[in-house]
Amino acid sequence: EVQLVESGGGLVQPGGSLRLSCAASGFTFSNFWLSWVRQAPGKGLEWVANINQDESEKYYVDSVKGRFTISRDNAKNSLYLQMNSLRAEDTAVYYCARNSGSYYEAGRKYYYYYMDVWGKGTTVTVSS
Amino acid sequence: EIMMTQSPATLSVSPGERATLSCRASQSVSSDLAWYQQKPGQAPRLLIYGASSRATGIPARFSGSGSGTEFTLTISSLQSEDFAVYYCQQYNNWPLTFGGGTKVEIK
């Protein structure tokens, strides 16, 4: 069964740090782009960050640039999100998600960044 | 940043009726548009990608259309399990962006 399981959420004070993990199983982890997506209480979905297969490409939403770092360990089938300088507005459920789809053009492989597999999420609360 | 605008915010529909949800992009995203369904307390589920391709296991009553800046998700005959929030997402440009969602509720 294809599965993603997040962990590492919790209560942290403003200015603090937290590291989220996402354990993958049931598919060849190293073949896929991966995402972190968050959802504040009662709000919609917000994309946070993306990483490619060998960590050579990373993208972030502006609001977390310089504070959050996405990384992965293909040997451990794991995705991470290091969150520093946390703010109240970072309070949310954080989901990891697998990106799927690719195509070839002029001999080069390109990827699509829609999310076909999601974890159940881990909750991060930033409060004093 | 490409802004995604969904309408209406809430759609009240009776079971068995047709539901039509709209998603508009602030600039062209070609066909790089996905739709997700989210039920309370659950993670989102991929319904449609490439604007019109159904994801694995998604019933045929769900269909997507559009390209460029205007997209539509149609649920042909609403079942009880379809009452949920639906989000569109563009993946044509960074940053990836979601619409604000449409809640489909029982009329």
PDB file of N, CA, C and O in Angstrom, chain A residues 33 35 37 39 43-47 50 59-61 95 112-116 118-120, chain B residues 1 32 34 36 38 42-46 49-50 87 89 91 94-100:
ATOM      1  N   TRP A  33       9.131  13.791  -6.940  1.00  0.00           N
ATOM      2  CA  TRP A  33       9.088  15.080  -6.261  1.00  0.00           C
ATOM      3  C   TRP A  33       8.136  14.934  -5.071  1.00  0.00           C
ATOM      4  O   TRP A  33       7.182  14.154  -5.110  1.00  0.00           O
ATOM      5  N   SER A  35       6.120  17.257  -1.662  1.00  0.00           N
ATOM      6  CA  SER A  35       5.630  18.559  -1.207  1.00  0.00           C
ATOM      7  C   SER A  35       5.279  18.544   0.262  1.00  0.00           C
ATOM      8  O   SER A  35       4.948  17.485   0.830  1.00  0.00           O
ATOM      9  N   VAL A  37       2.380  20.720   2.362  1.00  0.00           N
ATOM     10  CA  VAL A  37       1.207  21.584   2.218  1.00  0.00           C
ATOM     11  C   VAL A  37       0.616  21.763   3.612  1.00  0.00           C
ATOM     12  O   VAL A  37       0.575  20.805   4.387  1.00  0.00           O
ATOM     13  N   GLN A  39      -2.507  23.605   6.307  1.00  0.00           N
ATOM     14  CA  GLN A  39      -3.885  24.077   6.394  1.00  0.00           C
ATOM     15  C   GLN A  39      -4.100  24.644   7.787  1.00  0.00           C
ATOM     16  O   GLN A  39      -4.137  23.898   8.770  1.00  0.00           O
ATOM     17  N   LYS A  43      -9.209  27.025   7.606  1.00  0.00           N
ATOM     18  CA  LYS A  43      -8.817  27.708   6.366  1.00  0.00           C
ATOM     19  C   LYS A  43      -8.560  26.710   5.239  1.00  0.00           C
ATOM     20  O   LYS A  43      -8.711  25.499   5.415  1.00  0.00           O
ATOM     21  N   GLY A  44      -8.155  27.236   4.093  1.00  0.00           N
ATOM     22  CA  GLY A  44      -7.886  26.404   2.936  1.00  0.00           C
ATOM     23  C   GLY A  44      -6.470  25.863   2.909  1.00  0.00           C
ATOM     24  O   GLY A  44      -5.699  26.029   3.861  1.00  0.00           O
ATOM     25  N   LEU A  45      -6.143  25.226   1.805  1.00  0.00           N
ATOM     26  CA  LEU A  45      -4.831  24.611   1.643  1.00  0.00           C
ATOM     27  C   LEU A  45      -3.814  25.651   1.171  1.00  0.00           C
ATOM     28  O   LEU A  45      -4.113  26.501   0.338  1.00  0.00           O
ATOM     29  N   GLU A  46      -2.599  25.537   1.689  1.00  0.00           N
ATOM     30  CA  GLU A  46      -1.508  26.415   1.275  1.00  0.00           C
ATOM     31  C   GLU A  46      -0.272  25.563   1.008  1.00  0.00           C
ATOM     32  O   GLU A  46       0.221  24.867   1.910  1.00  0.00           O
ATOM     33  N   TRP A  47       0.242  25.611  -0.198  1.00  0.00           N
ATOM     34  CA  TRP A  47       1.493  24.932  -0.524  1.00  0.00           C
ATOM     35  C   TRP A  47       2.639  25.612   0.224  1.00  0.00           C
ATOM     36  O   TRP A  47       2.683  26.848   0.294  1.00  0.00           O
ATOM     37  N   ASN A  50       8.501  22.406  -2.014  1.00  0.00           N
ATOM     38  CA  ASN A  50       8.697  21.249  -2.891  1.00  0.00           C
ATOM     39  C   ASN A  50      10.168  20.898  -2.998  1.00  0.00           C
ATOM     40  O   ASN A  50      11.037  21.789  -2.899  1.00  0.00           O
ATOM     41  N   TYR A  59      11.787  24.592  -3.731  1.00  0.00           N
ATOM     42  CA  TYR A  59      10.977  25.790  -3.904  1.00  0.00           C
ATOM     43  C   TYR A  59      10.161  26.002  -2.636  1.00  0.00           C
ATOM     44  O   TYR A  59       9.737  25.034  -1.994  1.00  0.00           O
ATOM     45  N   TYR A  60       9.933  27.283  -2.319  1.00  0.00           N
ATOM     46  CA  TYR A  60       9.212  27.627  -1.095  1.00  0.00           C
ATOM     47  C   TYR A  60       8.193  28.731  -1.366  1.00  0.00           C
ATOM     48  O   TYR A  60       8.420  29.609  -2.221  1.00  0.00           O
ATOM     49  N   VAL A  61       7.137  28.734  -0.583  1.00  0.00           N
ATOM     50  CA  VAL A  61       6.242  29.886  -0.587  1.00  0.00           C
ATOM     51  C   VAL A  61       6.986  31.034   0.087  1.00  0.00           C
ATOM     52  O   VAL A  61       7.822  30.818   0.982  1.00  0.00           O
ATOM     53  N   TYR A  95       0.742  18.633   5.870  1.00  0.00           N
ATOM     54  CA  TYR A  95       0.645  17.397   5.109  1.00  0.00           C
ATOM     55  C   TYR A  95       1.884  17.229   4.224  1.00  0.00           C
ATOM     56  O   TYR A  95       2.353  18.203   3.632  1.00  0.00           O
ATOM     57  N   TYR A 112       5.170  16.968 -13.461  1.00  0.00           N
ATOM     58  CA  TYR A 112       3.974  17.670 -13.054  1.00  0.00           C
ATOM     59  C   TYR A 112       3.938  17.722 -11.528  1.00  0.00           C
ATOM     60  O   TYR A 112       4.384  16.788 -10.856  1.00  0.00           O
ATOM     61  N   TYR A 113       3.365  18.779 -11.003  1.00  0.00           N
ATOM     62  CA  TYR A 113       3.406  18.980  -9.557  1.00  0.00           C
ATOM     63  C   TYR A 113       2.030  18.939  -8.923  1.00  0.00           C
ATOM     64  O   TYR A 113       1.718  19.727  -8.026  1.00  0.00           O
ATOM     65  N   TYR A 114       1.165  18.037  -9.412  1.00  0.00           N
ATOM     66  CA  TYR A 114      -0.058  17.794  -8.665  1.00  0.00           C
ATOM     67  C   TYR A 114       0.221  16.664  -7.681  1.00  0.00           C
ATOM     68  O   TYR A 114       1.192  15.927  -7.812  1.00  0.00           O
ATOM     69  N   MET A 115      -0.641  16.539  -6.681  1.00  0.00           N
ATOM     70  CA  MET A 115      -0.333  15.687  -5.522  1.00  0.00           C
ATOM     71  C   MET A 115      -1.281  14.502  -5.475  1.00  0.00           C
ATOM     72  O   MET A 115      -2.469  14.671  -5.166  1.00  0.00           O
ATOM     73  N   ASP A 116      -0.761  13.328  -5.764  1.00  0.00           N
ATOM     74  CA  ASP A 116      -1.638  12.167  -5.885  1.00  0.00           C
ATOM     75  C   ASP A 116      -1.698  11.295  -4.639  1.00  0.00           C
ATOM     76  O   ASP A 116      -2.598  10.459  -4.519  1.00  0.00           O
ATOM     77  N   TRP A 118      -1.335  11.626  -0.288  1.00  0.00           N
ATOM     78  CA  TRP A 118      -1.222  12.534   0.846  1.00  0.00           C
ATOM     79  C   TRP A 118      -1.113  11.739   2.143  1.00  0.00           C
ATOM     80  O   TRP A 118      -1.723  10.674   2.277  1.00  0.00           O
ATOM     81  N   GLY A 119      -0.374  12.286   3.089  1.00  0.00           N
ATOM     82  CA  GLY A 119      -0.409  11.747   4.437  1.00  0.00           C
ATOM     83  C   GLY A 119      -1.616  12.277   5.182  1.00  0.00           C
ATOM     84  O   GLY A 119      -2.380  13.095   4.656  1.00  0.00           O
ATOM     85  N   LYS A 120      -1.806  11.815   6.419  1.00  0.00           N
ATOM     86  CA  LYS A 120      -2.941  12.265   7.226  1.00  0.00           C
ATOM     87  C   LYS A 120      -2.673  13.595   7.927  1.00  0.00           C
ATOM     88  O   LYS A 120      -3.592  14.217   8.447  1.00  0.00           O
TER      89      LYS A 120
ATOM     90  N   GLU B   1       2.940  35.633  -8.710  1.00  0.00           N
ATOM     91  CA  GLU B   1       2.165  34.522  -8.182  1.00  0.00           C
ATOM     92  C   GLU B   1       0.822  34.454  -8.896  1.00  0.00           C
ATOM     93  O   GLU B   1       0.166  35.471  -9.114  1.00  0.00           O
ATOM     94  N   ASP B  32      -2.534  22.784 -16.653  1.00  0.00           N
ATOM     95  CA  ASP B  32      -1.861  22.334 -15.423  1.00  0.00           C
ATOM     96  C   ASP B  32      -2.707  22.655 -14.196  1.00  0.00           C
ATOM     97  O   ASP B  32      -2.341  23.481 -13.348  1.00  0.00           O
ATOM     98  N   ALA B  34      -5.360  20.912 -11.168  1.00  0.00           N
ATOM     99  CA  ALA B  34      -5.847  19.738 -10.454  1.00  0.00           C
ATOM    100  C   ALA B  34      -7.007  20.133  -9.547  1.00  0.00           C
ATOM    101  O   ALA B  34      -7.104  21.287  -9.115  1.00  0.00           O
ATOM    102  N   TYR B  36      -9.110  18.712  -5.991  1.00  0.00           N
ATOM    103  CA  TYR B  36      -9.045  17.846  -4.818  1.00  0.00           C
ATOM    104  C   TYR B  36     -10.359  17.938  -4.052  1.00  0.00           C
ATOM    105  O   TYR B  36     -11.021  18.978  -4.049  1.00  0.00           O
ATOM    106  N   GLN B  38     -11.859  17.367  -0.120  1.00  0.00           N
ATOM    107  CA  GLN B  38     -11.479  17.200   1.281  1.00  0.00           C
ATOM    108  C   GLN B  38     -12.714  17.125   2.161  1.00  0.00           C
ATOM    109  O   GLN B  38     -13.568  18.002   2.120  1.00  0.00           O
ATOM    110  N   GLN B  42     -10.066  14.940   7.293  1.00  0.00           N
ATOM    111  CA  GLN B  42      -9.318  14.070   6.389  1.00  0.00           C
ATOM    112  C   GLN B  42      -8.349  14.876   5.527  1.00  0.00           C
ATOM    113  O   GLN B  42      -8.494  16.083   5.349  1.00  0.00           O
ATOM    114  N   ALA B  43      -7.387  14.165   4.979  1.00  0.00           N
ATOM    115  CA  ALA B  43      -6.481  14.782   4.025  1.00  0.00           C
ATOM    116  C   ALA B  43      -7.198  14.982   2.686  1.00  0.00           C
ATOM    117  O   ALA B  43      -8.184  14.303   2.390  1.00  0.00           O
ATOM    118  N   PRO B  44      -6.720  15.902   1.876  1.00  0.00           N
ATOM    119  CA  PRO B  44      -7.292  16.049   0.530  1.00  0.00           C
ATOM    120  C   PRO B  44      -7.083  14.777  -0.290  1.00  0.00           C
ATOM    121  O   PRO B  44      -6.155  13.998  -0.038  1.00  0.00           O
ATOM    122  N   ARG B  45      -7.955  14.604  -1.284  1.00  0.00           N
ATOM    123  CA  ARG B  45      -7.845  13.474  -2.207  1.00  0.00           C
ATOM    124  C   ARG B  45      -7.854  14.016  -3.625  1.00  0.00           C
ATOM    125  O   ARG B  45      -8.719  14.839  -3.976  1.00  0.00           O
ATOM    126  N   LEU B  46      -6.917  13.548  -4.440  1.00  0.00           N
ATOM    127  CA  LEU B  46      -6.845  13.991  -5.834  1.00  0.00           C
ATOM    128  C   LEU B  46      -8.025  13.434  -6.626  1.00  0.00           C
ATOM    129  O   LEU B  46      -8.280  12.228  -6.608  1.00  0.00           O
ATOM    130  N   TYR B  49      -6.594  15.707 -12.647  1.00  0.00           N
ATOM    131  CA  TYR B  49      -5.336  16.363 -12.969  1.00  0.00           C
ATOM    132  C   TYR B  49      -5.332  16.649 -14.470  1.00  0.00           C
ATOM    133  O   TYR B  49      -6.156  16.103 -15.229  1.00  0.00           O
ATOM    134  N   GLY B  50      -4.439  17.506 -14.902  1.00  0.00           N
ATOM    135  CA  GLY B  50      -4.429  17.882 -16.313  1.00  0.00           C
ATOM    136  C   GLY B  50      -5.745  18.478 -16.766  1.00  0.00           C
ATOM    137  O   GLY B  50      -6.127  18.348 -17.936  1.00  0.00           O
ATOM    138  N   TYR B  87     -11.083  21.875  -3.816  1.00  0.00           N
ATOM    139  CA  TYR B  87     -10.036  22.859  -4.098  1.00  0.00           C
ATOM    140  C   TYR B  87      -9.457  22.632  -5.490  1.00  0.00           C
ATOM    141  O   TYR B  87      -9.251  21.484  -5.909  1.00  0.00           O
ATOM    142  N   GLN B  89      -5.990  23.600  -7.876  1.00  0.00           N
ATOM    143  CA  GLN B  89      -4.574  23.905  -7.687  1.00  0.00           C
ATOM    144  C   GLN B  89      -3.909  24.020  -9.051  1.00  0.00           C
ATOM    145  O   GLN B  89      -4.092  23.147  -9.902  1.00  0.00           O
ATOM    146  N   TYR B  91      -0.372  24.026 -11.213  1.00  0.00           N
ATOM    147  CA  TYR B  91       1.013  23.581 -11.081  1.00  0.00           C
ATOM    148  C   TYR B  91       1.826  23.964 -12.310  1.00  0.00           C
ATOM    149  O   TYR B  91       2.795  23.299 -12.675  1.00  0.00           O
ATOM    150  N   TRP B  94       5.747  28.325 -10.283  1.00  0.00           N
ATOM    151  CA  TRP B  94       6.026  28.484  -8.861  1.00  0.00           C
ATOM    152  C   TRP B  94       5.655  29.914  -8.444  1.00  0.00           C
ATOM    153  O   TRP B  94       5.887  30.853  -9.203  1.00  0.00           O
ATOM    154  N   PRO B  95       5.100  30.081  -7.248  1.00  0.00           N
ATOM    155  CA  PRO B  95       4.708  29.047  -6.286  1.00  0.00           C
ATOM    156  C   PRO B  95       3.438  28.312  -6.710  1.00  0.00           C
ATOM    157  O   PRO B  95       2.577  28.896  -7.376  1.00  0.00           O
ATOM    158  N   LEU B  96       3.334  27.058  -6.330  1.00  0.00           N
ATOM    159  CA  LEU B  96       2.093  26.335  -6.532  1.00  0.00           C
ATOM    160  C   LEU B  96       1.013  27.027  -5.704  1.00  0.00           C
ATOM    161  O   LEU B  96       1.275  27.466  -4.574  1.00  0.00           O
ATOM    162  N   THR B  97      -0.176  27.144  -6.260  1.00  0.00           N
ATOM    163  CA  THR B  97      -1.229  27.853  -5.547  1.00  0.00           C
ATOM    164  C   THR B  97      -2.555  27.106  -5.635  1.00  0.00           C
ATOM    165  O   THR B  97      -2.875  26.482  -6.654  1.00  0.00           O
ATOM    166  N   PHE B  98      -3.303  27.204  -4.537  1.00  0.00           N
ATOM    167  CA  PHE B  98      -4.627  26.614  -4.430  1.00  0.00           C
ATOM    168  C   PHE B  98      -5.681  27.715  -4.453  1.00  0.00           C
ATOM    169  O   PHE B  98      -5.433  28.848  -4.009  1.00  0.00           O
ATOM    170  N   GLY B  99      -6.866  27.343  -4.915  1.00  0.00           N
ATOM    171  CA  GLY B  99      -8.004  28.211  -4.737  1.00  0.00           C
ATOM    172  C   GLY B  99      -8.488  28.147  -3.294  1.00  0.00           C
ATOM    173  O   GLY B  99      -8.052  27.289  -2.523  1.00  0.00           O
ATOM    174  N   GLY B 100      -9.401  29.040  -2.962  1.00  0.00           N
ATOM    175  CA  GLY B 100      -9.894  29.124  -1.596  1.00  0.00           C
ATOM    176  C   GLY B 100     -10.893  28.044  -1.218  1.00  0.00           C
ATOM    177  O   GLY B 100     -11.235  27.900  -0.039  1.00  0.00           O
TER     178      GLY B 100
END
